[in-house]
Amino acid sequence: MSTLHTVNKSPFQNQTLISCLGHAKAGDSVLLMEDGVYGAMSGNAMSEVVAGMGANVKLFVLGSDVTARGIDAGRVAEGITSVNYEEFVGMAASCDRVQNWL
Amino acid sequence: MKFGIVVSEGPYTHQASDSAYNFVKAALATGHEVSRVFFYHDGVNVGTRLSIPPQDDRQIQEQWSALAKEHELDLVICIAAAQRRGLLDQNEADRQGKDANNIAEGFRISGLGQLIEMGIQADRTITFGD
Amino acid sequence: MSEVKKFLYVNRKAPYGTIYAQEALEVVLIGAAFDQDVSLAFLDDGVFQLTKGQDTKDAGLKNFSPTFRALGDYEVTKLYVEQESLDERGLTLDDLQDIQYEDEDDDYEEKPSIIVVSRAGMADVMADQDVVLSF
């Protein structure tokens, strides 16, 4: 039993990513998309928080939203996997439910 | 697998309808079914045929109408949200005494029950919003 | 279609500043007719939706907060409220409306609809659903 969570807000804008990570269960997947991709970057004030709180979940980032924002792939934090929409669909299908943190 | 999709932000203002469109296309391309796309909150504004986006930008409403035609998608606009925001089909325009309709091809207006029904029938319900 | 699914309506936004809380409630009311297993979750700024004493007259807005007290009549009786979200905002249960339902299995005794849960408890509620609709 697992959940796919999606987050589409920058962690610098509000607490959505923090709240999501605070409720996700071990083994769940969290996909950062739209402005949520800023939460996947390394070397910023939120990186350690995201890495710490996200230690028990699988973190993903939507690649097309990363490139759209001019974020170099090398700036995506280690351990965060980039996926495309087909893989997003596959993740939604293979989990038990999807919870979109709006 | 059957996906039900909710779009709850308006076009251009928010990326939600673009993300939903990309998801639906990818789902269909990988052999899944999309049982319904339900437009709620400002998402209902995706379904107006009177928008005129700049030519060098994506044509959000036209993209959805074309996808609906190609795959016989059920694009449902919530009536309660639509009435608030001035989105009407001819039937609603007649019923409400309004002088025009503005719904785009491939969309239909129906009740919130369609959202719940979608949640019951779909294997996964996914919301694109704010 | 006699399958009963577990529906969770997640409320994380404050009322009035945006329409999400009000239109979420409209979904809950319509959804009640479908005889599904319905729960509502209030966390983060969503807990502000349930406060008592809301008076929107001078702001010129529609006050939809009394509707929460009518949910019991629609057999919507599980309103999960997160303790940590209350604490962070300096709220206690006393700041929230007294929302009750009549338990038809217990001689129509009036019982509280609000169930205060910890963050971990809320995570358990969320992980126990078939359909999660967020507003």
mmCIF file of C-alpha atoms in Angstrom:
data_model
loop_
_atom_site.group_PDB
_atom_site.id
_atom_site.type_symbol
_atom_site.label_atom_id
_atom_site.label_comp_id
_atom_site.label_asym_id
_atom_site.label_seq_id
_atom_site.Cartn_x
_atom_site.Cartn_y
_atom_site.Cartn_z
ATOM 1 C CA MET A 1 0.000 0.000 0.000
ATOM 2 C CA SER A 2 1.582 3.279 -1.038
ATOM 3 C CA THR A 3 0.658 6.776 -2.113
ATOM 4 C CA LEU A 4 1.995 9.000 -4.868
ATOM 5 C CA HIS A 5 2.067 12.570 -3.578
ATOM 6 C CA THR A 6 2.514 15.558 -5.870
ATOM 7 C CA VAL A 7 3.713 19.000 -4.802
ATOM 8 C CA ASN A 8 3.560 21.996 -7.142
ATOM 9 C CA LYS A 9 4.700 24.840 -4.868
ATOM 10 C CA SER A 10 8.172 26.176 -4.249
ATOM 11 C CA PRO A 11 9.199 25.512 -0.633
ATOM 12 C CA PHE A 12 10.169 29.195 -0.494
ATOM 13 C CA GLN A 13 6.557 30.189 -1.208
ATOM 14 C CA ASN A 14 4.700 28.171 1.416
ATOM 15 C CA GLN A 15 4.670 25.090 3.659
ATOM 16 C CA THR A 16 3.075 22.681 1.184
ATOM 17 C CA LEU A 17 6.194 20.576 0.592
ATOM 18 C CA ILE A 18 6.943 20.489 4.328
ATOM 19 C CA SER A 19 3.377 19.452 5.074
ATOM 20 C CA CYS A 20 3.473 16.762 2.393
ATOM 21 C CA LEU A 21 6.746 15.319 3.662
ATOM 22 C CA GLY A 22 5.400 15.492 7.214
ATOM 23 C CA HIS A 23 2.459 13.259 6.254
ATOM 24 C CA ALA A 24 3.936 10.916 3.651
ATOM 25 C CA LYS A 25 4.498 7.344 4.820
ATOM 26 C CA ALA A 26 7.775 5.489 4.520
ATOM 27 C CA GLY A 27 7.948 4.024 1.038
ATOM 28 C CA ASP A 28 5.612 6.582 -0.519
ATOM 29 C CA SER A 29 6.660 8.541 -3.601
ATOM 30 C CA VAL A 30 6.699 12.332 -3.773
ATOM 31 C CA LEU A 31 6.788 14.007 -7.192
ATOM 32 C CA LEU A 32 7.856 17.646 -7.382
ATOM 33 C CA MET A 33 6.284 19.400 -10.382
ATOM 34 C CA GLU A 34 5.494 22.895 -11.688
ATOM 35 C CA ASP A 35 6.985 25.386 -9.168
ATOM 36 C CA GLY A 36 7.496 22.431 -6.837
ATOM 37 C CA VAL A 37 10.693 21.590 -8.755
ATOM 38 C CA TYR A 38 12.534 24.347 -6.875
ATOM 39 C CA GLY A 39 12.263 22.032 -3.870
ATOM 40 C CA ALA A 40 14.468 19.525 -5.700
ATOM 41 C CA MET A 41 17.481 21.822 -6.008
ATOM 42 C CA SER A 42 20.676 21.289 -4.095
ATOM 43 C CA GLY A 43 22.685 23.973 -2.366
ATOM 44 C CA ASN A 44 19.895 26.195 -1.142
ATOM 45 C CA ALA A 45 18.361 26.992 2.237
ATOM 46 C CA MET A 46 15.740 24.230 1.902
ATOM 47 C CA SER A 47 17.927 21.430 0.557
ATOM 48 C CA GLU A 48 18.821 19.916 3.912
ATOM 49 C CA VAL A 49 15.250 20.123 5.181
ATOM 50 C CA VAL A 50 13.963 18.341 2.076
ATOM 51 C CA ALA A 51 16.695 15.699 2.258
ATOM 52 C CA GLY A 52 16.064 15.118 5.959
ATOM 53 C CA MET A 53 12.280 15.006 5.884
ATOM 54 C CA GLY A 54 12.320 13.088 2.624
ATOM 55 C CA ALA A 55 14.753 10.428 3.804
ATOM 56 C CA ASN A 56 12.067 7.739 4.069
ATOM 57 C CA VAL A 57 10.244 8.495 0.825
ATOM 58 C CA LYS A 58 11.222 8.274 -2.829
ATOM 59 C CA LEU A 59 11.670 11.759 -4.296
ATOM 60 C CA PHE A 60 11.026 12.475 -7.976
ATOM 61 C CA VAL A 61 11.036 15.602 -10.085
ATOM 62 C CA LEU A 62 9.240 16.257 -13.375
ATOM 63 C CA GLY A 63 12.067 16.784 -15.859
ATOM 64 C CA SER A 64 10.154 19.015 -18.274
ATOM 65 C CA ASP A 65 9.352 21.457 -15.455
ATOM 66 C CA VAL A 66 13.027 21.493 -14.443
ATOM 67 C CA THR A 67 14.270 22.332 -17.939
ATOM 68 C CA ALA A 68 11.448 24.854 -18.473
ATOM 69 C CA ARG A 69 12.825 26.823 -15.531
ATOM 70 C CA GLY A 70 16.411 26.741 -16.704
ATOM 71 C CA ILE A 71 17.561 24.569 -13.851
ATOM 72 C CA ASP A 72 20.658 22.624 -14.822
ATOM 73 C CA ALA A 73 20.198 18.888 -14.252
ATOM 74 C CA GLY A 74 23.360 19.029 -12.137
ATOM 75 C CA ARG A 75 21.589 21.302 -9.650
ATOM 76 C CA VAL A 76 18.969 18.649 -8.853
ATOM 77 C CA ALA A 77 19.831 17.149 -5.491
ATOM 78 C CA GLU A 78 21.347 13.701 -5.296
ATOM 79 C CA GLY A 79 18.800 10.964 -4.763
ATOM 80 C CA ILE A 80 16.013 12.794 -6.578
ATOM 81 C CA THR A 81 15.028 10.994 -9.766
ATOM 82 C CA SER A 82 13.938 12.901 -12.857
ATOM 83 C CA VAL A 83 10.885 11.480 -14.631
ATOM 84 C CA ASN A 84 8.866 12.331 -17.734
ATOM 85 C CA TYR A 85 5.061 12.343 -18.065
ATOM 86 C CA GLU A 86 4.913 8.690 -19.170
ATOM 87 C CA GLU A 87 6.768 7.739 -16.005
ATOM 88 C CA PHE A 88 4.482 10.013 -13.966
ATOM 89 C CA VAL A 89 1.519 8.091 -15.391
ATOM 90 C CA GLY A 90 3.209 4.799 -14.569
ATOM 91 C CA MET A 91 3.828 5.889 -10.982
ATOM 92 C CA ALA A 92 0.201 6.963 -10.592
ATOM 93 C CA ALA A 93 -0.912 3.579 -11.899
ATOM 94 C CA SER A 94 1.363 1.515 -9.692
ATOM 95 C CA CYS A 95 0.564 3.237 -6.391
ATOM 96 C CA ASP A 96 -2.695 2.746 -4.506
ATOM 97 C CA ARG A 97 -3.822 6.364 -4.559
ATOM 98 C CA VAL A 98 -2.644 9.788 -5.617
ATOM 99 C CA GLN A 99 -2.721 12.720 -3.229
ATOM 100 C CA ASN A 100 -2.163 16.118 -4.804
ATOM 101 C CA TRP A 101 -0.927 18.664 -2.271
ATOM 102 C CA LEU A 102 -2.462 21.860 -3.596
ATOM 103 C CA MET B 1 -6.148 1.530 -15.954
ATOM 104 C CA LYS B 2 -8.870 4.171 -15.792
ATOM 105 C CA PHE B 3 -7.804 7.683 -14.781
ATOM 106 C CA GLY B 4 -10.142 10.450 -13.666
ATOM 107 C CA ILE B 5 -8.687 13.949 -13.926
ATOM 108 C CA VAL B 6 -9.656 17.156 -12.126
ATOM 109 C CA VAL B 7 -8.500 20.534 -13.464
ATOM 110 C CA SER B 8 -9.118 23.286 -10.937
ATOM 111 C CA GLU B 9 -7.211 26.328 -12.195
ATOM 112 C CA GLY B 10 -7.812 28.564 -15.158
ATOM 113 C CA PRO B 11 -5.739 28.516 -18.355
ATOM 114 C CA TYR B 12 -2.651 30.718 -18.760
ATOM 115 C CA THR B 13 -2.873 32.068 -15.179
ATOM 116 C CA HIS B 14 -1.750 28.700 -13.829
ATOM 117 C CA GLN B 15 0.179 25.751 -15.260
ATOM 118 C CA ALA B 16 -2.399 23.253 -13.969
ATOM 119 C CA SER B 17 -4.344 22.814 -17.218
ATOM 120 C CA ASP B 18 -1.081 22.359 -19.163
ATOM 121 C CA SER B 19 0.137 19.714 -16.719
ATOM 122 C CA ALA B 20 -3.225 17.940 -16.880
ATOM 123 C CA TYR B 21 -3.111 17.992 -20.689
ATOM 124 C CA ASN B 22 0.394 16.502 -20.710
ATOM 125 C CA PHE B 23 -0.659 13.833 -18.226
ATOM 126 C CA VAL B 24 -3.761 12.880 -20.197
ATOM 127 C CA LYS B 25 -1.788 12.667 -23.447
ATOM 128 C CA ALA B 26 0.850 10.482 -21.788
ATOM 129 C CA ALA B 27 -1.798 8.258 -20.195
ATOM 130 C CA LEU B 28 -3.521 7.705 -23.539
ATOM 131 C CA ALA B 29 -0.182 7.131 -25.279
ATOM 132 C CA THR B 30 0.742 4.422 -22.809
ATOM 133 C CA GLY B 31 -2.490 2.475 -23.245
ATOM 134 C CA HIS B 32 -4.481 3.788 -20.314
ATOM 135 C CA GLU B 33 -8.020 5.101 -20.355
ATOM 136 C CA VAL B 34 -9.094 8.575 -19.226
ATOM 137 C CA SER B 35 -12.687 8.184 -18.170
ATOM 138 C CA ARG B 36 -13.375 11.881 -17.646
ATOM 139 C CA VAL B 37 -11.742 15.263 -17.186
ATOM 140 C CA PHE B 38 -13.659 17.406 -14.729
ATOM 141 C CA PHE B 39 -13.099 21.170 -14.738
ATOM 142 C CA TYR B 40 -13.773 22.894 -11.420
ATOM 143 C CA HIS B 41 -13.061 26.240 -9.716
ATOM 144 C CA ASP B 42 -11.450 28.556 -12.321
ATOM 145 C CA GLY B 43 -10.664 25.456 -14.370
ATOM 146 C CA VAL B 44 -14.039 25.923 -16.050
ATOM 147 C CA ASN B 45 -12.511 28.822 -17.996
ATOM 148 C CA VAL B 46 -10.512 26.340 -20.079
ATOM 149 C CA GLY B 47 -13.767 25.572 -21.873
ATOM 150 C CA THR B 48 -14.620 28.975 -23.350
ATOM 151 C CA ARG B 49 -14.320 29.149 -27.136
ATOM 152 C CA LEU B 50 -14.044 32.952 -27.003
ATOM 153 C CA SER B 51 -10.470 33.163 -25.778
ATOM 154 C CA ILE B 52 -7.944 34.525 -28.260
ATOM 155 C CA PRO B 53 -4.443 33.673 -27.080
ATOM 156 C CA PRO B 54 -1.474 35.191 -28.942
ATOM 157 C CA GLN B 55 -0.574 33.065 -31.966
ATOM 158 C CA ASP B 56 2.923 32.295 -30.700
ATOM 159 C CA ASP B 57 1.517 30.773 -27.501
ATOM 160 C CA ARG B 58 -0.158 27.384 -27.014
ATOM 161 C CA GLN B 59 -3.895 27.266 -27.703
ATOM 162 C CA ILE B 60 -5.118 25.591 -24.531
ATOM 163 C CA GLN B 61 -8.812 25.287 -25.323
ATOM 164 C CA GLU B 62 -8.148 24.115 -28.883
ATOM 165 C CA GLN B 63 -5.667 21.522 -27.609
ATOM 166 C CA TRP B 64 -8.294 20.048 -25.281
ATOM 167 C CA SER B 65 -11.049 20.134 -27.919
ATOM 168 C CA ALA B 66 -8.773 18.360 -30.427
ATOM 169 C CA LEU B 67 -7.707 15.745 -27.886
ATOM 170 C CA ALA B 68 -11.333 15.158 -26.915
ATOM 171 C CA LYS B 69 -12.282 14.631 -30.552
ATOM 172 C CA GLU B 70 -9.416 12.270 -31.238
ATOM 173 C CA HIS B 71 -9.940 10.115 -28.152
ATOM 174 C CA GLU B 72 -13.647 10.685 -27.425
ATOM 175 C CA LEU B 73 -12.741 12.223 -24.072
ATOM 176 C CA ASP B 74 -15.505 13.302 -21.730
ATOM 177 C CA LEU B 75 -14.674 16.920 -20.820
ATOM 178 C CA VAL B 76 -17.105 18.050 -18.129
ATOM 179 C CA ILE B 77 -17.428 21.597 -16.858
ATOM 180 C CA CYS B 78 -19.000 21.955 -13.422
ATOM 181 C CA ILE B 79 -22.281 23.806 -13.736
ATOM 182 C CA ALA B 80 -22.137 25.516 -10.338
ATOM 183 C CA ALA B 81 -18.600 26.792 -10.904
ATOM 184 C CA ALA B 82 -19.435 27.709 -14.521
ATOM 185 C CA GLN B 83 -22.489 29.756 -13.617
ATOM 186 C CA ARG B 84 -20.453 31.835 -11.189
ATOM 187 C CA ARG B 85 -17.847 32.534 -13.849
ATOM 188 C CA GLY B 86 -20.025 33.088 -16.905
ATOM 189 C CA LEU B 87 -19.428 29.876 -18.835
ATOM 190 C CA LEU B 88 -22.623 28.758 -20.608
ATOM 191 C CA ASP B 89 -23.858 26.300 -23.195
ATOM 192 C CA GLN B 90 -26.941 27.153 -25.274
ATOM 193 C CA ASN B 91 -29.231 25.169 -23.015
ATOM 194 C CA GLU B 92 -28.054 27.065 -19.934
ATOM 195 C CA ALA B 93 -28.163 30.391 -21.765
ATOM 196 C CA ASP B 94 -31.794 29.763 -22.702
ATOM 197 C CA ARG B 95 -32.697 28.580 -19.227
ATOM 198 C CA GLN B 96 -31.039 31.569 -17.533
ATOM 199 C CA GLY B 97 -32.206 34.163 -20.056
ATOM 200 C CA LYS B 98 -28.677 35.023 -21.223
ATOM 201 C CA ASP B 99 -28.011 36.302 -24.733
ATOM 202 C CA ALA B 100 -25.104 34.068 -25.688
ATOM 203 C CA ASN B 101 -23.249 30.852 -25.012
ATOM 204 C CA ASN B 102 -19.478 30.450 -25.019
ATOM 205 C CA ILE B 103 -18.749 26.762 -24.514
ATOM 206 C CA ALA B 104 -16.135 25.219 -26.778
ATOM 207 C CA GLU B 105 -16.519 22.094 -28.897
ATOM 208 C CA GLY B 106 -15.933 18.868 -27.009
ATOM 209 C CA PHE B 107 -16.878 20.249 -23.600
ATOM 210 C CA ARG B 108 -20.173 19.723 -21.827
ATOM 211 C CA ILE B 109 -21.673 21.316 -18.732
ATOM 212 C CA SER B 110 -22.966 19.078 -15.976
ATOM 213 C CA GLY B 111 -23.307 18.787 -12.226
ATOM 214 C CA LEU B 112 -20.841 18.118 -9.426
ATOM 215 C CA GLY B 113 -22.235 14.606 -9.244
ATOM 216 C CA GLN B 114 -20.100 13.871 -12.309
ATOM 217 C CA LEU B 115 -17.003 14.507 -10.204
ATOM 218 C CA ILE B 116 -18.079 12.063 -7.505
ATOM 219 C CA GLU B 117 -19.155 9.506 -10.108
ATOM 220 C CA MET B 118 -15.735 9.848 -11.735
ATOM 221 C CA GLY B 119 -14.057 9.230 -8.382
ATOM 222 C CA ILE B 120 -16.131 6.083 -7.907
ATOM 223 C CA GLN B 121 -15.568 4.693 -11.399
ATOM 224 C CA ALA B 122 -11.941 5.634 -12.031
ATOM 225 C CA ASP B 123 -9.074 3.554 -10.657
ATOM 226 C CA ARG B 124 -7.122 6.733 -9.815
ATOM 227 C CA THR B 125 -8.294 10.306 -9.429
ATOM 228 C CA ILE B 126 -5.672 13.013 -9.955
ATOM 229 C CA THR B 127 -6.140 16.742 -9.413
ATOM 230 C CA PHE B 128 -4.190 19.463 -11.177
ATOM 231 C CA GLY B 129 -4.717 22.744 -9.362
ATOM 232 C CA ASP B 130 -3.234 25.300 -7.046
ATOM 233 C CA MET C 1 -22.456 0.302 -8.977
ATOM 234 C CA SER C 2 -22.805 -0.655 -5.356
ATOM 235 C CA GLU C 3 -19.105 -0.356 -4.586
ATOM 236 C CA VAL C 4 -18.440 1.943 -1.631
ATOM 237 C CA LYS C 5 -15.204 3.892 -1.808
ATOM 238 C CA LYS C 6 -13.461 5.870 0.885
ATOM 239 C CA PHE C 7 -13.423 9.534 -0.117
ATOM 240 C CA LEU C 8 -11.282 12.070 1.707
ATOM 241 C CA TYR C 9 -11.731 15.779 1.120
ATOM 242 C CA VAL C 10 -8.526 17.541 2.140
ATOM 243 C CA ASN C 11 -8.844 21.149 3.268
ATOM 244 C CA ARG C 12 -5.566 23.020 3.694
ATOM 245 C CA LYS C 13 -6.617 26.566 2.855
ATOM 246 C CA ALA C 14 -8.217 29.333 4.901
ATOM 247 C CA PRO C 15 -11.745 30.508 4.025
ATOM 248 C CA TYR C 16 -12.698 33.723 2.159
ATOM 249 C CA GLY C 17 -9.303 34.777 0.740
ATOM 250 C CA THR C 18 -9.874 32.266 -2.046
ATOM 251 C CA ILE C 19 -12.944 30.280 -3.078
ATOM 252 C CA TYR C 20 -11.473 26.818 -2.518
ATOM 253 C CA ALA C 21 -13.008 26.187 0.913
ATOM 254 C CA GLN C 22 -16.478 27.241 -0.192
ATOM 255 C CA GLU C 23 -16.468 25.211 -3.401
ATOM 256 C CA ALA C 24 -15.003 22.219 -1.541
ATOM 257 C CA LEU C 25 -18.019 22.278 0.744
ATOM 258 C CA GLU C 26 -20.297 22.269 -2.308
ATOM 259 C CA VAL C 27 -18.603 19.070 -3.504
ATOM 260 C CA VAL C 28 -19.044 17.486 -0.080
ATOM 261 C CA LEU C 29 -22.778 18.285 -0.029
ATOM 262 C CA ILE C 30 -23.365 16.872 -3.522
ATOM 263 C CA GLY C 31 -21.106 13.907 -2.818
ATOM 264 C CA ALA C 32 -23.152 12.986 0.241
ATOM 265 C CA ALA C 33 -25.935 11.735 -2.037
ATOM 266 C CA PHE C 34 -23.670 9.003 -3.427
ATOM 267 C CA ASP C 35 -23.530 6.938 -0.222
ATOM 268 C CA GLN C 36 -19.764 6.666 -0.134
ATOM 269 C CA ASP C 37 -17.585 6.505 2.997
ATOM 270 C CA VAL C 38 -16.803 10.198 3.375
ATOM 271 C CA SER C 39 -14.244 11.913 5.614
ATOM 272 C CA LEU C 40 -13.007 15.488 5.719
ATOM 273 C CA ALA C 41 -9.479 16.459 6.719
ATOM 274 C CA PHE C 42 -8.602 19.888 8.085
ATOM 275 C CA LEU C 43 -4.927 20.684 8.404
ATOM 276 C CA ASP C 44 -2.554 23.596 7.919
ATOM 277 C CA ASP C 45 -4.617 26.766 7.237
ATOM 278 C CA GLY C 46 -7.664 24.544 6.620
ATOM 279 C CA VAL C 47 -8.338 24.527 10.369
ATOM 280 C CA PHE C 48 -9.279 28.218 10.071
ATOM 281 C CA GLN C 49 -12.385 27.137 8.118
ATOM 282 C CA LEU C 50 -13.936 25.700 11.267
ATOM 283 C CA THR C 51 -13.531 28.630 13.647
ATOM 284 C CA LYS C 52 -16.647 29.993 15.308
ATOM 285 C CA GLY C 53 -17.809 33.577 15.194
ATOM 286 C CA GLN C 54 -17.221 34.173 11.481
ATOM 287 C CA ASP C 55 -19.117 37.318 10.443
ATOM 288 C CA THR C 56 -18.715 38.280 6.808
ATOM 289 C CA LYS C 57 -21.302 41.054 6.672
ATOM 290 C CA ASP C 58 -18.941 44.018 6.617
ATOM 291 C CA ALA C 59 -16.562 42.263 4.214
ATOM 292 C CA GLY C 60 -19.445 41.708 1.806
ATOM 293 C CA LEU C 61 -18.815 37.974 1.504
ATOM 294 C CA LYS C 62 -21.081 34.968 1.826
ATOM 295 C CA ASN C 63 -20.688 33.288 5.208
ATOM 296 C CA PHE C 64 -20.655 29.562 4.517
ATOM 297 C CA SER C 65 -19.408 28.487 7.944
ATOM 298 C CA PRO C 66 -22.903 27.505 9.249
ATOM 299 C CA THR C 67 -22.969 24.813 6.565
ATOM 300 C CA PHE C 68 -20.389 22.808 8.521
ATOM 301 C CA ARG C 69 -22.954 22.360 11.302
ATOM 302 C CA ALA C 70 -25.451 20.953 8.784
ATOM 303 C CA LEU C 71 -23.097 18.248 7.510
ATOM 304 C CA GLY C 72 -24.471 15.752 10.037
ATOM 305 C CA ASP C 73 -27.865 15.946 8.285
ATOM 306 C CA TYR C 74 -26.064 14.750 5.148
ATOM 307 C CA GLU C 75 -24.489 11.881 7.081
ATOM 308 C CA VAL C 76 -21.065 13.486 6.795
ATOM 309 C CA THR C 77 -19.870 12.846 10.320
ATOM 310 C CA LYS C 78 -16.081 12.456 10.229
ATOM 311 C CA LEU C 79 -14.220 15.766 10.332
ATOM 312 C CA TYR C 80 -10.572 15.051 11.132
ATOM 313 C CA VAL C 81 -8.735 18.082 12.530
ATOM 314 C CA GLU C 82 -4.980 18.033 13.031
ATOM 315 C CA GLN C 83 -3.774 18.918 16.522
ATOM 316 C CA GLU C 84 -0.388 20.259 15.369
ATOM 317 C CA SER C 85 -2.078 22.586 12.865
ATOM 318 C CA LEU C 86 -4.257 23.961 15.684
ATOM 319 C CA ASP C 87 -1.256 24.337 17.991
ATOM 320 C CA GLU C 88 0.872 26.135 15.398
ATOM 321 C CA ARG C 89 -1.922 28.662 14.905
ATOM 322 C CA GLY C 90 -2.620 29.190 18.589
ATOM 323 C CA LEU C 91 -6.030 27.557 18.346
ATOM 324 C CA THR C 92 -7.763 25.040 20.595
ATOM 325 C CA LEU C 93 -10.882 22.966 20.080
ATOM 326 C CA ASP C 94 -12.796 25.719 21.919
ATOM 327 C CA ASP C 95 -12.074 28.096 19.039
ATOM 328 C CA LEU C 96 -13.898 25.802 16.615
ATOM 329 C CA GLN C 97 -17.607 25.463 15.992
ATOM 330 C CA ASP C 98 -19.422 22.765 17.920
ATOM 331 C CA ILE C 99 -20.306 20.414 15.055
ATOM 332 C CA GLN C 100 -22.462 17.432 15.922
ATOM 333 C CA TYR C 101 -24.422 14.644 14.301
ATOM 334 C CA GLU C 102 -27.238 12.412 15.471
ATOM 335 C CA ASP C 103 -26.087 8.812 15.699
ATOM 336 C CA GLU C 104 -28.964 6.770 14.320
ATOM 337 C CA ASP C 105 -27.368 3.587 15.625
ATOM 338 C CA ASP C 106 -27.324 4.953 19.171
ATOM 339 C CA ASP C 107 -30.858 6.277 19.760
ATOM 340 C CA TYR C 108 -30.045 9.460 17.810
ATOM 341 C CA GLU C 109 -27.705 10.645 20.490
ATOM 342 C CA GLU C 110 -25.839 13.824 19.510
ATOM 343 C CA LYS C 111 -22.136 13.178 19.053
ATOM 344 C CA PRO C 112 -19.241 15.405 18.019
ATOM 345 C CA SER C 113 -18.247 15.235 14.346
ATOM 346 C CA ILE C 114 -14.840 16.759 14.922
ATOM 347 C CA ILE C 115 -12.135 14.186 15.579
ATOM 348 C CA VAL C 116 -8.846 15.736 16.650
ATOM 349 C CA VAL C 117 -5.888 13.667 15.477
ATOM 350 C CA SER C 118 -2.125 14.040 15.650
ATOM 351 C CA ARG C 119 -0.078 14.622 12.501
ATOM 352 C CA ALA C 120 0.786 10.923 12.487
ATOM 353 C CA GLY C 121 -2.892 10.129 12.948
ATOM 354 C CA MET C 122 -3.760 12.362 10.012
ATOM 355 C CA ALA C 123 -1.165 10.542 7.905
ATOM 356 C CA ASP C 124 -2.893 7.268 8.818
ATOM 357 C CA VAL C 125 -6.284 8.681 7.778
ATOM 358 C CA MET C 126 -4.836 9.828 4.451
ATOM 359 C CA ALA C 127 -3.180 6.491 3.758
ATOM 360 C CA ASP C 128 -6.476 4.670 4.317
ATOM 361 C CA GLN C 129 -8.403 6.245 1.411
ATOM 362 C CA ASP C 130 -9.415 5.259 -2.107
ATOM 363 C CA VAL C 131 -9.982 8.784 -3.440
ATOM 364 C CA VAL C 132 -8.300 11.915 -2.101
ATOM 365 C CA LEU C 133 -9.688 15.222 -3.363
ATOM 366 C CA SER C 134 -7.674 18.294 -2.375
ATOM 367 C CA PHE C 135 -8.899 21.851 -2.227
#
